[in-house]
């Protein structure tokens, strides 16, 4: 079997009602050298039957891997291990993309000079919503190279970007897996990669984001509280990159919000620069208040469900 250039990876859990968006987007691609790897994280809906139908049609090279429900990051690690492509594109089960996506990403990747390409992990593009609005606005140039964890804050960008990574680099940077926890912030891995590799950021919106009532983003606070080790590890490492007061305030607040012991440990270890220490403690106080508010809301919600 020939090795495709791209592995398009979709982790899914009970998304048979939205998975068609990915399928239709991939059928429309102008560049065809890819496989579609779906990791089903224990779905109980019609996902398996739907994918089997598409496989039988034979219009795409589709592989389905199933596993018990453990969380998106477990599915991601499985997908990276199973991938056959040189480049890896994570394509969420409720989104879509333009027909030229793979062609544009390939062109951008090959446009990086071979001599420096080993220092790059991939290519990143913009996202837009269903109305065509580019999330976060355009970049100031057609393409910008840099380490995302440093470059994007400098550009004032906080909106999500999307793109490809080299599969070999992803294999070297798996998501941590904690027993009993089903969530790890994706930024944990992206920041680790960003500290070692550059990314070419292109000023084209290729991904189409669909907001839905059952999306992970709408459940993020609860997920982080239920996965304190993964969440606190992300914010503890993020402290290394905080250079401005606002960054430190937000990071410390989230660290204290989801696992207050980690905030105390960071301070005791001297991990916070002296010039930002007051902002750190202000963030800890804010995080404790948010933790109390989250607890009150959770108790109220349980009361309504009773």
PDB file of N, CA and C in Angstrom, residues 248-260 262-264 277-291:
ATOM      1  N   UNK A 248       0.165  36.531  32.891  1.00  0.00           N
ATOM      2  CA  UNK A 248       0.387  35.904  34.193  1.00  0.00           C
ATOM      3  C   UNK A 248      -0.900  35.853  34.999  1.00  0.00           C
ATOM      4  N   UNK A 249      -1.682  36.926  34.962  1.00  0.00           N
ATOM      5  CA  UNK A 249      -2.940  36.966  35.701  1.00  0.00           C
ATOM      6  C   UNK A 249      -3.867  35.840  35.248  1.00  0.00           C
ATOM      7  N   UNK A 250      -4.039  35.700  33.931  1.00  0.00           N
ATOM      8  CA  UNK A 250      -4.941  34.667  33.407  1.00  0.00           C
ATOM      9  C   UNK A 250      -4.433  33.264  33.718  1.00  0.00           C
ATOM     10  N   UNK A 251      -3.138  33.067  33.548  1.00  0.00           N
ATOM     11  CA  UNK A 251      -2.572  31.736  33.755  1.00  0.00           C
ATOM     12  C   UNK A 251      -2.676  31.321  35.221  1.00  0.00           C
ATOM     13  N   UNK A 252      -2.307  32.208  36.123  1.00  0.00           N
ATOM     14  CA  UNK A 252      -2.383  31.894  37.548  1.00  0.00           C
ATOM     15  C   UNK A 252      -3.824  31.670  37.982  1.00  0.00           C
ATOM     16  N   UNK A 253      -4.746  32.456  37.432  1.00  0.00           N
ATOM     17  CA  UNK A 253      -6.159  32.284  37.775  1.00  0.00           C
ATOM     18  C   UNK A 253      -6.650  30.904  37.376  1.00  0.00           C
ATOM     19  N   UNK A 254      -6.305  30.468  36.181  1.00  0.00           N
ATOM     20  CA  UNK A 254      -6.753  29.150  35.734  1.00  0.00           C
ATOM     21  C   UNK A 254      -6.062  28.026  36.488  1.00  0.00           C
ATOM     22  N   UNK A 255      -4.801  28.223  36.828  1.00  0.00           N
ATOM     23  CA  UNK A 255      -4.091  27.220  37.615  1.00  0.00           C
ATOM     24  C   UNK A 255      -4.768  27.028  38.967  1.00  0.00           C
ATOM     25  N   UNK A 256      -5.083  28.134  39.641  1.00  0.00           N
ATOM     26  CA  UNK A 256      -5.751  28.046  40.938  1.00  0.00           C
ATOM     27  C   UNK A 256      -7.197  27.583  40.804  1.00  0.00           C
ATOM     28  N   UNK A 257      -7.816  27.901  39.689  1.00  0.00           N
ATOM     29  CA  UNK A 257      -9.221  27.533  39.483  1.00  0.00           C
ATOM     30  C   UNK A 257      -9.408  26.025  39.383  1.00  0.00           C
ATOM     31  N   UNK A 258      -8.467  25.360  38.711  1.00  0.00           N
ATOM     32  CA  UNK A 258      -8.670  23.940  38.432  1.00  0.00           C
ATOM     33  C   UNK A 258      -7.867  23.011  39.332  1.00  0.00           C
ATOM     34  N   UNK A 259      -6.808  23.499  39.960  1.00  0.00           N
ATOM     35  CA  UNK A 259      -6.107  22.703  40.959  1.00  0.00           C
ATOM     36  C   UNK A 259      -5.258  23.640  41.811  1.00  0.00           C
ATOM     37  N   UNK A 260      -5.800  24.146  42.892  1.00  0.00           N
ATOM     38  CA  UNK A 260      -5.100  25.165  43.677  1.00  0.00           C
ATOM     39  C   UNK A 260      -3.768  24.696  44.241  1.00  0.00           C
ATOM     40  N   UNK A 262      -1.455  23.151  42.755  1.00  0.00           N
ATOM     41  CA  UNK A 262      -0.414  23.413  41.766  1.00  0.00           C
ATOM     42  C   UNK A 262       0.034  24.872  41.805  1.00  0.00           C
ATOM     43  N   UNK A 263      -0.887  25.776  42.056  1.00  0.00           N
ATOM     44  CA  UNK A 263      -0.522  27.189  42.137  1.00  0.00           C
ATOM     45  C   UNK A 263       0.452  27.419  43.285  1.00  0.00           C
ATOM     46  N   UNK A 264       0.173  26.805  44.427  1.00  0.00           N
ATOM     47  CA  UNK A 264       1.062  26.951  45.575  1.00  0.00           C
ATOM     48  C   UNK A 264       2.423  26.332  45.285  1.00  0.00           C
ATOM     49  N   UNK A 277       5.293  38.671  40.200  1.00  0.00           N
ATOM     50  CA  UNK A 277       4.774  37.911  41.335  1.00  0.00           C
ATOM     51  C   UNK A 277       3.459  38.483  41.870  1.00  0.00           C
ATOM     52  N   UNK A 278       3.343  39.798  41.890  1.00  0.00           N
ATOM     53  CA  UNK A 278       2.090  40.396  42.370  1.00  0.00           C
ATOM     54  C   UNK A 278       0.934  40.013  41.452  1.00  0.00           C
ATOM     55  N   UNK A 279       1.186  39.971  40.157  1.00  0.00           N
ATOM     56  CA  UNK A 279       0.147  39.568  39.207  1.00  0.00           C
ATOM     57  C   UNK A 279      -0.197  38.095  39.385  1.00  0.00           C
ATOM     58  N   UNK A 280       0.817  37.303  39.706  1.00  0.00           N
ATOM     59  CA  UNK A 280       0.563  35.889  39.966  1.00  0.00           C
ATOM     60  C   UNK A 280      -0.409  35.730  41.132  1.00  0.00           C
ATOM     61  N   UNK A 281      -0.129  36.413  42.236  1.00  0.00           N
ATOM     62  CA  UNK A 281      -0.987  36.266  43.413  1.00  0.00           C
ATOM     63  C   UNK A 281      -2.375  36.849  43.179  1.00  0.00           C
ATOM     64  N   UNK A 282      -2.455  37.913  42.401  1.00  0.00           N
ATOM     65  CA  UNK A 282      -3.779  38.439  42.044  1.00  0.00           C
ATOM     66  C   UNK A 282      -4.547  37.405  41.236  1.00  0.00           C
ATOM     67  N   UNK A 283      -3.846  36.708  40.337  1.00  0.00           N
ATOM     68  CA  UNK A 283      -4.484  35.647  39.565  1.00  0.00           C
ATOM     69  C   UNK A 283      -4.937  34.496  40.432  1.00  0.00           C
ATOM     70  N   UNK A 284      -4.114  34.118  41.411  1.00  0.00           N
ATOM     71  CA  UNK A 284      -4.498  33.038  42.331  1.00  0.00           C
ATOM     72  C   UNK A 284      -5.787  33.403  43.067  1.00  0.00           C
ATOM     73  N   UNK A 285      -5.870  34.642  43.545  1.00  0.00           N
ATOM     74  CA  UNK A 285      -7.087  35.078  44.242  1.00  0.00           C
ATOM     75  C   UNK A 285      -8.296  35.031  43.311  1.00  0.00           C
ATOM     76  N   UNK A 286      -8.110  35.481  42.074  1.00  0.00           N
ATOM     77  CA  UNK A 286      -9.198  35.428  41.100  1.00  0.00           C
ATOM     78  C   UNK A 286      -9.599  33.985  40.822  1.00  0.00           C
ATOM     79  N   UNK A 287      -8.618  33.107  40.674  1.00  0.00           N
ATOM     80  CA  UNK A 287      -8.908  31.702  40.404  1.00  0.00           C
ATOM     81  C   UNK A 287      -9.675  31.044  41.531  1.00  0.00           C
ATOM     82  N   UNK A 288      -9.337  31.387  42.768  1.00  0.00           N
ATOM     83  CA  UNK A 288     -10.063  30.826  43.907  1.00  0.00           C
ATOM     84  C   UNK A 288     -11.518  31.280  43.903  1.00  0.00           C
ATOM     85  N   UNK A 289     -11.736  32.542  43.525  1.00  0.00           N
ATOM     86  CA  UNK A 289     -13.110  33.044  43.429  1.00  0.00           C
ATOM     87  C   UNK A 289     -13.871  32.330  42.312  1.00  0.00           C
ATOM     88  N   UNK A 290     -13.210  32.109  41.186  1.00  0.00           N
ATOM     89  CA  UNK A 290     -13.855  31.397  40.080  1.00  0.00           C
ATOM     90  C   UNK A 290     -14.150  29.947  40.458  1.00  0.00           C
ATOM     91  N   UNK A 291     -13.239  29.335  41.202  1.00  0.00           N
ATOM     92  CA  UNK A 291     -13.452  27.953  41.639  1.00  0.00           C
ATOM     93  C   UNK A 291     -14.687  27.869  42.539  1.00  0.00           C
TER      94      UNK A 291
END
